[in-house]
Amino acid sequence: MDFQRLLLEVGKAMCKDEVKALKFLCTDFLGRNPNSIESANDLFSRLVEQDCLSPEQPQLLIELLLIIQRPRLVRDLNLNYRESTTSGLISPYRKLLYNLYEEMTDDDLKHVKFLLNPTLPRRKLEDHITMLEIFLEMEHMDLINDTNLIELENIFKSVCPVLKEKIYQFKAQHTFQSQAQSPINSFNFSVDALPVREQRVTPPHTLSGSNAETSKSVQMCSDASAWLLSQENKTSPEKQTSQKTNTNSEVLAVYPMTAAQRGICLIINNYNFSQCYGKNREGTLTDEKCLQEVFGWLGFAIEIWNDCTSEEMLSVLRELSSRDHSQMDCMVCCILSHGQEGTVQGVEGKGVKLKDLTQSLNAVKCPSLAGKPKLFFIQACQGADKQKAVQVEADGPACSRLDAVKGKNSIPCDADFLQAMATIPFFVSYRDKKNGSWFIQSLCQHLVQMVPKGVDLMSILTQVNADVSQKTDDTGAKKQMPQPAFSLRKRVVFPIPEVPPPSLPSFSQSDP
């Protein structure tokens, strides 16, 4: 296709808000006031005039489309992903601001305008003004720049603390020089023996971290350093998905991960078992926060349900199966609770079969997920037995394995499932009362470390198995062995995120 005609097709596909987003992202190429540009055609003409865009160098166009989540347009126009340089032509600072804008709600914007009322001209805070325009005005007034984000931090600290974490990550990425990233080692033990009932809370976007910002900043720097190294070594998507496997990777297909939305990550976190067992599952909130940050980093929309009864857990999965997932790549469900063999516990102490939870999303009951990976991560005991028995808190007895699904000429309705259990059947799993469970913390750490290297999920889980199998307490008596079971037909390889990974807690070996 003629390049000029290609630019016309891209412009015609853009909505008004997307054109504004492109103008903002190109601010550094256009000067500090891109307001004279009124259309996508105007923008592209300006970029061509300034030698930022040409048939020989379409990288900027591809990068812009990927940033605004239009990968299908890239594919439909036969643009090559590999033409987009890994380092990026759009500055990380500009991407940060755009990402903040994308994650903000209408209420967040109103709160930001209220806070800036004494600082910015009132006409710059009118109802029709977007957050991107506010960012530009703050730059014009020298309130923010790529080395000074204090004003922005103060704003988001009050408006949306979760988004403030993105600013921390950006700062860490540009200030840290060490390459060390220490893995988790020993824990402050507590096994989850059976659980309890309280009311359900659903705060999908209102979690607040409890880690000290200083220690958070140090670990964040380490994560950013590892991410930068992975970005420097990042190659084509084909190489990313195969470079870490020694088998015939051309025979092992990979599930597509090209949708604008990765999918839903549902987290069911049962903490309050005081009415049923006289105690709560301490440490599980740390697991929840880590899962939220890691799967959010991987591109999933996070939904959190706290303290569910057994019937409520079934209801949540049924509701999820009734949705349209056709524009998504896959689905993740993390269940943090007590358990008995073949079940996980509701907070009232009643078990629900894992089979009933997973079957809610099979290809018959949820057709829009047919042929797509459905990934379950279960932190719960699978029995009452203890490997090298020791007086600790167990995450309830129990677990079930997905039956092997053998298909012939068609895809079975129960294909494409992964059920990663914290421990093997009949045994307990361990959870640190402060720092979270062995399994979930190891899973999150290895996703952060290995996804940027293009490693597939089963290889990551194998490494989690190796890591958790080596953990123990100070006496050397407590042991745990995770176990994944699956009916996956292809490899699961998450695309490498464009932003640095989240900070995760680091654990001191001196913890009791």
PDB file of N, CA, C and O in Angstrom, residues 168-234:
ATOM      1  N   TYR A 168       6.341   6.041  40.840  1.00  0.00           N
ATOM      2  CA  TYR A 168       7.492   5.452  41.529  1.00  0.00           C
ATOM      3  C   TYR A 168       8.272   4.543  40.577  1.00  0.00           C
ATOM      4  O   TYR A 168       9.507   4.554  40.553  1.00  0.00           O
ATOM      5  N   GLN A 169       7.549   3.745  39.809  1.00  0.00           N
ATOM      6  CA  GLN A 169       8.213   2.830  38.884  1.00  0.00           C
ATOM      7  C   GLN A 169       9.018   3.605  37.842  1.00  0.00           C
ATOM      8  O   GLN A 169      10.144   3.233  37.513  1.00  0.00           O
ATOM      9  N   PHE A 170       8.433   4.675  37.332  1.00  0.00           N
ATOM     10  CA  PHE A 170       9.135   5.489  36.343  1.00  0.00           C
ATOM     11  C   PHE A 170      10.414   6.077  36.941  1.00  0.00           C
ATOM     12  O   PHE A 170      11.487   6.035  36.333  1.00  0.00           O
ATOM     13  N   LYS A 171      10.312   6.603  38.152  1.00  0.00           N
ATOM     14  CA  LYS A 171      11.482   7.196  38.791  1.00  0.00           C
ATOM     15  C   LYS A 171      12.551   6.146  39.060  1.00  0.00           C
ATOM     16  O   LYS A 171      13.749   6.394  38.866  1.00  0.00           O
ATOM     17  N   ALA A 172      12.116   4.959  39.486  1.00  0.00           N
ATOM     18  CA  ALA A 172      13.071   3.894  39.753  1.00  0.00           C
ATOM     19  C   ALA A 172      13.798   3.476  38.478  1.00  0.00           C
ATOM     20  O   ALA A 172      15.000   3.234  38.478  1.00  0.00           O
ATOM     21  N   GLN A 173      13.062   3.409  37.395  1.00  0.00           N
ATOM     22  CA  GLN A 173      13.648   2.990  36.125  1.00  0.00           C
ATOM     23  C   GLN A 173      14.791   3.904  35.695  1.00  0.00           C
ATOM     24  O   GLN A 173      15.771   3.463  35.107  1.00  0.00           O
ATOM     25  N   HIS A 174      14.671   5.178  36.022  1.00  0.00           N
ATOM     26  CA  HIS A 174      15.657   6.142  35.542  1.00  0.00           C
ATOM     27  C   HIS A 174      16.726   6.496  36.564  1.00  0.00           C
ATOM     28  O   HIS A 174      17.616   7.287  36.286  1.00  0.00           O
ATOM     29  N   THR A 175      16.624   5.916  37.757  1.00  0.00           N
ATOM     30  CA  THR A 175      17.619   6.281  38.771  1.00  0.00           C
ATOM     31  C   THR A 175      18.450   5.104  39.266  1.00  0.00           C
ATOM     32  O   THR A 175      19.498   5.295  39.870  1.00  0.00           O
ATOM     33  N   PHE A 176      17.979   3.911  39.023  1.00  0.00           N
ATOM     34  CA  PHE A 176      18.683   2.757  39.597  1.00  0.00           C
ATOM     35  C   PHE A 176      19.793   2.250  38.679  1.00  0.00           C
ATOM     36  O   PHE A 176      19.614   2.153  37.496  1.00  0.00           O
ATOM     37  N   GLN A 177      20.948   1.919  39.243  1.00  0.00           N
ATOM     38  CA  GLN A 177      22.076   1.467  38.443  1.00  0.00           C
ATOM     39  C   GLN A 177      22.484   0.030  38.752  1.00  0.00           C
ATOM     40  O   GLN A 177      23.217  -0.588  37.991  1.00  0.00           O
ATOM     41  N   SER A 178      22.008  -0.488  39.886  1.00  0.00           N
ATOM     42  CA  SER A 178      22.369  -1.863  40.229  1.00  0.00           C
ATOM     43  C   SER A 178      21.529  -2.843  39.433  1.00  0.00           C
ATOM     44  O   SER A 178      20.422  -2.534  39.045  1.00  0.00           O
ATOM     45  N   GLN A 179      22.050  -4.017  39.201  1.00  0.00           N
ATOM     46  CA  GLN A 179      21.327  -5.030  38.444  1.00  0.00           C
ATOM     47  C   GLN A 179      20.819  -6.155  39.336  1.00  0.00           C
ATOM     48  O   GLN A 179      20.304  -7.153  38.836  1.00  0.00           O
ATOM     49  N   ALA A 180      21.015  -6.012  40.633  1.00  0.00           N
ATOM     50  CA  ALA A 180      20.641  -7.106  41.517  1.00  0.00           C
ATOM     51  C   ALA A 180      19.139  -7.160  41.705  1.00  0.00           C
ATOM     52  O   ALA A 180      18.480  -6.145  41.788  1.00  0.00           O
ATOM     53  N   GLN A 181      18.622  -8.376  41.757  1.00  0.00           N
ATOM     54  CA  GLN A 181      17.240  -8.593  42.125  1.00  0.00           C
ATOM     55  C   GLN A 181      17.175  -9.877  42.916  1.00  0.00           C
ATOM     56  O   GLN A 181      17.298 -10.954  42.367  1.00  0.00           O
ATOM     57  N   SER A 182      17.025  -9.748  44.205  1.00  0.00           N
ATOM     58  CA  SER A 182      17.101 -10.935  45.045  1.00  0.00           C
ATOM     59  C   SER A 182      15.786 -11.688  45.043  1.00  0.00           C
ATOM     60  O   SER A 182      14.737 -11.092  45.169  1.00  0.00           O
ATOM     61  N   PRO A 183      15.836 -13.018  44.895  1.00  0.00           N
ATOM     62  CA  PRO A 183      14.618 -13.824  44.951  1.00  0.00           C
ATOM     63  C   PRO A 183      14.161 -13.996  46.385  1.00  0.00           C
ATOM     64  O   PRO A 183      14.912 -13.754  47.319  1.00  0.00           O
ATOM     65  N   ILE A 184      12.942 -14.427  46.537  1.00  0.00           N
ATOM     66  CA  ILE A 184      12.444 -14.666  47.891  1.00  0.00           C
ATOM     67  C   ILE A 184      13.076 -15.925  48.445  1.00  0.00           C
ATOM     68  O   ILE A 184      13.399 -16.845  47.728  1.00  0.00           O
ATOM     69  N   ASN A 185      13.288 -15.963  49.725  1.00  0.00           N
ATOM     70  CA  ASN A 185      13.927 -17.116  50.346  1.00  0.00           C
ATOM     71  C   ASN A 185      13.051 -17.683  51.455  1.00  0.00           C
ATOM     72  O   ASN A 185      12.127 -18.399  51.207  1.00  0.00           O
ATOM     73  N   SER A 186      13.346 -17.303  52.694  1.00  0.00           N
ATOM     74  CA  SER A 186      12.593 -17.899  53.800  1.00  0.00           C
ATOM     75  C   SER A 186      11.467 -16.986  54.244  1.00  0.00           C
ATOM     76  O   SER A 186      11.445 -15.819  53.940  1.00  0.00           O
ATOM     77  N   PHE A 187      10.515 -17.546  55.008  1.00  0.00           N
ATOM     78  CA  PHE A 187       9.301 -16.839  55.381  1.00  0.00           C
ATOM     79  C   PHE A 187       9.051 -16.893  56.885  1.00  0.00           C
ATOM     80  O   PHE A 187       9.633 -17.676  57.601  1.00  0.00           O
ATOM     81  N   ASN A 188       8.118 -16.079  57.299  1.00  0.00           N
ATOM     82  CA  ASN A 188       7.599 -16.104  58.655  1.00  0.00           C
ATOM     83  C   ASN A 188       6.359 -16.983  58.638  1.00  0.00           C
ATOM     84  O   ASN A 188       5.330 -16.562  58.172  1.00  0.00           O
ATOM     85  N   PHE A 189       6.445 -18.228  59.109  1.00  0.00           N
ATOM     86  CA  PHE A 189       5.481 -19.247  58.757  1.00  0.00           C
ATOM     87  C   PHE A 189       4.126 -19.108  59.381  1.00  0.00           C
ATOM     88  O   PHE A 189       3.963 -18.649  60.470  1.00  0.00           O
ATOM     89  N   SER A 190       3.154 -19.712  58.653  1.00  0.00           N
ATOM     90  CA  SER A 190       1.806 -19.840  59.134  1.00  0.00           C
ATOM     91  C   SER A 190       1.072 -20.672  58.119  1.00  0.00           C
ATOM     92  O   SER A 190       1.062 -20.369  56.960  1.00  0.00           O
ATOM     93  N   VAL A 191       0.545 -21.787  58.553  1.00  0.00           N
ATOM     94  CA  VAL A 191      -0.139 -22.666  57.614  1.00  0.00           C
ATOM     95  C   VAL A 191      -1.608 -22.368  57.721  1.00  0.00           C
ATOM     96  O   VAL A 191      -2.090 -22.100  58.777  1.00  0.00           O
ATOM     97  N   ASP A 192      -2.297 -22.474  56.610  1.00  0.00           N
ATOM     98  CA  ASP A 192      -3.715 -22.162  56.649  1.00  0.00           C
ATOM     99  C   ASP A 192      -4.517 -23.413  56.911  1.00  0.00           C
ATOM    100  O   ASP A 192      -4.816 -24.146  56.000  1.00  0.00           O
ATOM    101  N   ALA A 193      -4.842 -23.666  58.135  1.00  0.00           N
ATOM    102  CA  ALA A 193      -5.770 -24.734  58.406  1.00  0.00           C
ATOM    103  C   ALA A 193      -7.148 -24.147  58.220  1.00  0.00           C
ATOM    104  O   ALA A 193      -7.283 -22.978  58.090  1.00  0.00           O
ATOM    105  N   LEU A 194      -8.157 -24.948  58.285  1.00  0.00           N
ATOM    106  CA  LEU A 194      -9.448 -24.532  57.772  1.00  0.00           C
ATOM    107  C   LEU A 194      -9.941 -23.162  58.204  1.00  0.00           C
ATOM    108  O   LEU A 194      -9.728 -22.729  59.300  1.00  0.00           O
ATOM    109  N   PRO A 195     -10.744 -22.474  57.364  1.00  0.00           N
ATOM    110  CA  PRO A 195     -11.209 -21.091  57.461  1.00  0.00           C
ATOM    111  C   PRO A 195     -12.568 -20.684  58.076  1.00  0.00           C
ATOM    112  O   PRO A 195     -13.192 -21.434  58.687  1.00  0.00           O
ATOM    113  N   VAL A 196     -13.355 -19.198  57.610  1.00  0.00           N
ATOM    114  CA  VAL A 196     -14.492 -18.499  58.280  1.00  0.00           C
ATOM    115  C   VAL A 196     -15.326 -17.448  57.555  1.00  0.00           C
ATOM    116  O   VAL A 196     -14.868 -16.917  56.595  1.00  0.00           O
ATOM    117  N   ARG A 197     -16.420 -17.024  58.097  1.00  0.00           N
ATOM    118  CA  ARG A 197     -17.417 -16.224  57.396  1.00  0.00           C
ATOM    119  C   ARG A 197     -17.406 -14.759  57.799  1.00  0.00           C
ATOM    120  O   ARG A 197     -17.374 -14.429  58.968  1.00  0.00           O
ATOM    121  N   GLU A 198     -17.435 -13.888  56.853  1.00  0.00           N
ATOM    122  CA  GLU A 198     -17.665 -12.467  57.070  1.00  0.00           C
ATOM    123  C   GLU A 198     -18.358 -11.961  55.841  1.00  0.00           C
ATOM    124  O   GLU A 198     -18.662 -12.720  54.951  1.00  0.00           O
ATOM    125  N   GLN A 199     -18.643 -10.690  55.744  1.00  0.00           N
ATOM    126  CA  GLN A 199     -19.324 -10.203  54.569  1.00  0.00           C
ATOM    127  C   GLN A 199     -18.355  -9.920  53.440  1.00  0.00           C
ATOM    128  O   GLN A 199     -17.180  -9.701  53.656  1.00  0.00           O
ATOM    129  N   ARG A 200     -18.889  -9.940  52.235  1.00  0.00           N
ATOM    130  CA  ARG A 200     -18.062  -9.764  51.045  1.00  0.00           C
ATOM    131  C   ARG A 200     -17.793  -8.292  50.799  1.00  0.00           C
ATOM    132  O   ARG A 200     -18.648  -7.440  50.994  1.00  0.00           O
ATOM    133  N   VAL A 201     -16.585  -7.995  50.385  1.00  0.00           N
ATOM    134  CA  VAL A 201     -16.199  -6.646  50.011  1.00  0.00           C
ATOM    135  C   VAL A 201     -15.661  -6.697  48.595  1.00  0.00           C
ATOM    136  O   VAL A 201     -14.932  -7.609  48.243  1.00  0.00           O
ATOM    137  N   THR A 202     -15.993  -5.718  47.764  1.00  0.00           N
ATOM    138  CA  THR A 202     -15.512  -5.745  46.378  1.00  0.00           C
ATOM    139  C   THR A 202     -14.876  -4.419  46.021  1.00  0.00           C
ATOM    140  O   THR A 202     -15.504  -3.541  45.467  1.00  0.00           O
ATOM    141  N   PRO A 203     -13.595  -4.248  46.342  1.00  0.00           N
ATOM    142  CA  PRO A 203     -12.919  -2.983  46.059  1.00  0.00           C
ATOM    143  C   PRO A 203     -11.912  -3.100  44.932  1.00  0.00           C
ATOM    144  O   PRO A 203     -10.723  -3.069  45.164  1.00  0.00           O
ATOM    145  N   PRO A 204     -12.370  -3.274  43.662  1.00  0.00           N
ATOM    146  CA  PRO A 204     -11.421  -3.551  42.586  1.00  0.00           C
ATOM    147  C   PRO A 204     -10.320  -2.531  42.426  1.00  0.00           C
ATOM    148  O   PRO A 204      -9.234  -2.871  42.012  1.00  0.00           O
ATOM    149  N   HIS A 205     -10.573  -1.258  42.733  1.00  0.00           N
ATOM    150  CA  HIS A 205      -9.550  -0.256  42.430  1.00  0.00           C
ATOM    151  C   HIS A 205      -9.167   0.570  43.650  1.00  0.00           C
ATOM    152  O   HIS A 205      -8.709   1.698  43.532  1.00  0.00           O
ATOM    153  N   THR A 206      -9.390  -0.020  44.866  1.00  0.00           N
ATOM    154  CA  THR A 206      -9.150   0.803  46.046  1.00  0.00           C
ATOM    155  C   THR A 206      -8.150   0.181  46.995  1.00  0.00           C
ATOM    156  O   THR A 206      -8.147   0.488  48.172  1.00  0.00           O
ATOM    157  N   LEU A 207      -7.308  -0.702  46.510  1.00  0.00           N
ATOM    158  CA  LEU A 207      -6.312  -1.310  47.384  1.00  0.00           C
ATOM    159  C   LEU A 207      -5.217  -0.326  47.718  1.00  0.00           C
ATOM    160  O   LEU A 207      -4.798   0.464  46.891  1.00  0.00           O
ATOM    161  N   SER A 208      -4.740  -0.380  48.937  1.00  0.00           N
ATOM    162  CA  SER A 208      -3.608   0.475  49.314  1.00  0.00           C
ATOM    163  C   SER A 208      -2.493  -0.389  49.846  1.00  0.00           C
ATOM    164  O   SER A 208      -2.724  -1.329  50.602  1.00  0.00           O
ATOM    165  N   GLY A 209      -1.287  -0.100  49.445  1.00  0.00           N
ATOM    166  CA  GLY A 209      -0.137  -0.890  49.878  1.00  0.00           C
ATOM    167  C   GLY A 209       0.280  -0.522  51.281  1.00  0.00           C
ATOM    168  O   GLY A 209       0.117   0.609  51.727  1.00  0.00           O
ATOM    169  N   SER A 210       0.849  -1.478  51.998  1.00  0.00           N
ATOM    170  CA  SER A 210       1.288  -1.218  53.362  1.00  0.00           C
ATOM    171  C   SER A 210       2.792  -1.232  53.501  1.00  0.00           C
ATOM    172  O   SER A 210       3.321  -0.961  54.556  1.00  0.00           O
ATOM    173  N   ASN A 211       3.497  -1.541  52.447  1.00  0.00           N
ATOM    174  CA  ASN A 211       4.959  -1.552  52.548  1.00  0.00           C
ATOM    175  C   ASN A 211       5.499  -0.145  52.689  1.00  0.00           C
ATOM    176  O   ASN A 211       4.957   0.809  52.148  1.00  0.00           O
ATOM    177  N   ALA A 212       6.586  -0.017  53.385  1.00  0.00           N
ATOM    178  CA  ALA A 212       7.225   1.287  53.526  1.00  0.00           C
ATOM    179  C   ALA A 212       7.728   1.745  52.180  1.00  0.00           C
ATOM    180  O   ALA A 212       8.239   0.971  51.395  1.00  0.00           O
ATOM    181  N   GLU A 213       7.567   3.045  51.880  1.00  0.00           N
ATOM    182  CA  GLU A 213       7.939   3.544  50.560  1.00  0.00           C
ATOM    183  C   GLU A 213       9.433   3.444  50.320  1.00  0.00           C
ATOM    184  O   GLU A 213       9.879   3.301  49.190  1.00  0.00           O
ATOM    185  N   THR A 214      10.209   3.483  51.385  1.00  0.00           N
ATOM    186  CA  THR A 214      11.658   3.422  51.175  1.00  0.00           C
ATOM    187  C   THR A 214      12.074   2.043  50.692  1.00  0.00           C
ATOM    188  O   THR A 214      12.765   1.912  49.683  1.00  0.00           O
ATOM    189  N   SER A 215      11.628   0.978  51.399  1.00  0.00           N
ATOM    190  CA  SER A 215      11.989  -0.361  50.957  1.00  0.00           C
ATOM    191  C   SER A 215      11.346  -0.668  49.624  1.00  0.00           C
ATOM    192  O   SER A 215      11.892  -1.370  48.790  1.00  0.00           O
ATOM    193  N   LYS A 216      10.149  -0.124  49.394  1.00  0.00           N
ATOM    194  CA  LYS A 216       9.462  -0.308  48.129  1.00  0.00           C
ATOM    195  C   LYS A 216      10.288   0.271  47.006  1.00  0.00           C
ATOM    196  O   LYS A 216      10.411  -0.296  45.940  1.00  0.00           O
ATOM    197  N   SER A 217      10.873   1.457  47.242  1.00  0.00           N
ATOM    198  CA  SER A 217      11.645   2.120  46.201  1.00  0.00           C
ATOM    199  C   SER A 217      12.886   1.324  45.827  1.00  0.00           C
ATOM    200  O   SER A 217      13.236   1.205  44.661  1.00  0.00           O
ATOM    201  N   VAL A 218      13.538   0.723  46.838  1.00  0.00           N
ATOM    202  CA  VAL A 218      14.746  -0.056  46.558  1.00  0.00           C
ATOM    203  C   VAL A 218      14.417  -1.261  45.694  1.00  0.00           C
ATOM    204  O   VAL A 218      15.065  -1.527  44.685  1.00  0.00           O
ATOM    205  N   GLN A 219      13.358  -2.032  46.091  1.00  0.00           N
ATOM    206  CA  GLN A 219      13.009  -3.213  45.304  1.00  0.00           C
ATOM    207  C   GLN A 219      12.507  -2.805  43.930  1.00  0.00           C
ATOM    208  O   GLN A 219      12.751  -3.479  42.940  1.00  0.00           O
ATOM    209  N   MET A 220      11.777  -1.678  43.849  1.00  0.00           N
ATOM    210  CA  MET A 220      11.279  -1.212  42.567  1.00  0.00           C
ATOM    211  C   MET A 220      12.420  -0.919  41.632  1.00  0.00           C
ATOM    212  O   MET A 220      12.358  -1.180  40.442  1.00  0.00           O
ATOM    213  N   CYS A 221      13.478  -0.328  42.170  1.00  0.00           N
ATOM    214  CA  CYS A 221      14.651  -0.046  41.355  1.00  0.00           C
ATOM    215  C   CYS A 221      15.216  -1.340  40.791  1.00  0.00           C
ATOM    216  O   CYS A 221      15.618  -1.406  39.635  1.00  0.00           O
ATOM    217  N   SER A 222      15.245  -2.391  41.623  1.00  0.00           N
ATOM    218  CA  SER A 222      15.780  -3.666  41.169  1.00  0.00           C
ATOM    219  C   SER A 222      14.927  -4.237  40.052  1.00  0.00           C
ATOM    220  O   SER A 222      15.428  -4.734  39.058  1.00  0.00           O
ATOM    221  N   ASP A 223      13.593  -4.161  40.225  1.00  0.00           N
ATOM    222  CA  ASP A 223      12.698  -4.647  39.191  1.00  0.00           C
ATOM    223  C   ASP A 223      12.901  -3.871  37.898  1.00  0.00           C
ATOM    224  O   ASP A 223      12.917  -4.439  36.813  1.00  0.00           O
ATOM    225  N   ALA A 224      13.033  -2.534  38.011  1.00  0.00           N
ATOM    226  CA  ALA A 224      13.207  -1.713  36.826  1.00  0.00           C
ATOM    227  C   ALA A 224      14.499  -2.054  36.112  1.00  0.00           C
ATOM    228  O   ALA A 224      14.556  -2.097  34.880  1.00  0.00           O
ATOM    229  N   SER A 225      15.563  -2.321  36.878  1.00  0.00           N
ATOM    230  CA  SER A 225      16.834  -2.662  36.262  1.00  0.00           C
ATOM    231  C   SER A 225      16.731  -3.956  35.470  1.00  0.00           C
ATOM    232  O   SER A 225      17.201  -4.048  34.340  1.00  0.00           O
ATOM    233  N   ALA A 226      16.070  -4.964  36.069  1.00  0.00           N
ATOM    234  CA  ALA A 226      15.915  -6.240  35.363  1.00  0.00           C
ATOM    235  C   ALA A 226      15.094  -6.058  34.102  1.00  0.00           C
ATOM    236  O   ALA A 226      15.368  -6.653  33.065  1.00  0.00           O
ATOM    237  N   TRP A 227      14.061  -5.218  34.216  1.00  0.00           N
ATOM    238  CA  TRP A 227      13.215  -4.976  33.052  1.00  0.00           C
ATOM    239  C   TRP A 227      13.990  -4.288  31.941  1.00  0.00           C
ATOM    240  O   TRP A 227      13.868  -4.633  30.773  1.00  0.00           O
ATOM    241  N   LEU A 228      14.812  -3.298  32.304  1.00  0.00           N
ATOM    242  CA  LEU A 228      15.586  -2.596  31.282  1.00  0.00           C
ATOM    243  C   LEU A 228      16.537  -3.548  30.568  1.00  0.00           C
ATOM    244  O   LEU A 228      16.716  -3.473  29.346  1.00  0.00           O
ATOM    245  N   LEU A 229      17.156  -4.465  31.331  1.00  0.00           N
ATOM    246  CA  LEU A 229      18.045  -5.430  30.699  1.00  0.00           C
ATOM    247  C   LEU A 229      17.273  -6.298  29.721  1.00  0.00           C
ATOM    248  O   LEU A 229      17.743  -6.614  28.623  1.00  0.00           O
ATOM    249  N   SER A 230      16.048  -6.688  30.111  1.00  0.00           N
ATOM    250  CA  SER A 230      15.262  -7.530  29.212  1.00  0.00           C
ATOM    251  C   SER A 230      14.866  -6.766  27.967  1.00  0.00           C
ATOM    252  O   SER A 230      14.805  -7.315  26.873  1.00  0.00           O
ATOM    253  N   GLN A 231      14.595  -5.457  28.114  1.00  0.00           N
ATOM    254  CA  GLN A 231      14.208  -4.663  26.960  1.00  0.00           C
ATOM    255  C   GLN A 231      15.366  -4.525  25.987  1.00  0.00           C
ATOM    256  O   GLN A 231      15.187  -4.527  24.784  1.00  0.00           O
ATOM    257  N   GLU A 232      16.576  -4.407  26.515  1.00  0.00           N
ATOM    258  CA  GLU A 232      17.730  -4.276  25.637  1.00  0.00           C
ATOM    259  C   GLU A 232      17.951  -5.546  24.822  1.00  0.00           C
ATOM    260  O   GLU A 232      18.434  -5.510  23.694  1.00  0.00           O
ATOM    261  N   ASN A 233      17.571  -6.703  25.420  1.00  0.00           N
ATOM    262  CA  ASN A 233      17.796  -7.967  24.740  1.00  0.00           C
ATOM    263  C   ASN A 233      16.570  -8.464  23.999  1.00  0.00           C
ATOM    264  O   ASN A 233      16.573  -9.545  23.434  1.00  0.00           O
ATOM    265  N   LYS A 234      15.493  -7.669  24.021  1.00  0.00           N
ATOM    266  CA  LYS A 234      14.259  -8.110  23.399  1.00  0.00           C
ATOM    267  C   LYS A 234      14.413  -8.180  21.887  1.00  0.00           C
ATOM    268  O   LYS A 234      14.947  -7.291  21.267  1.00  0.00           O
TER     269      LYS A 234
END
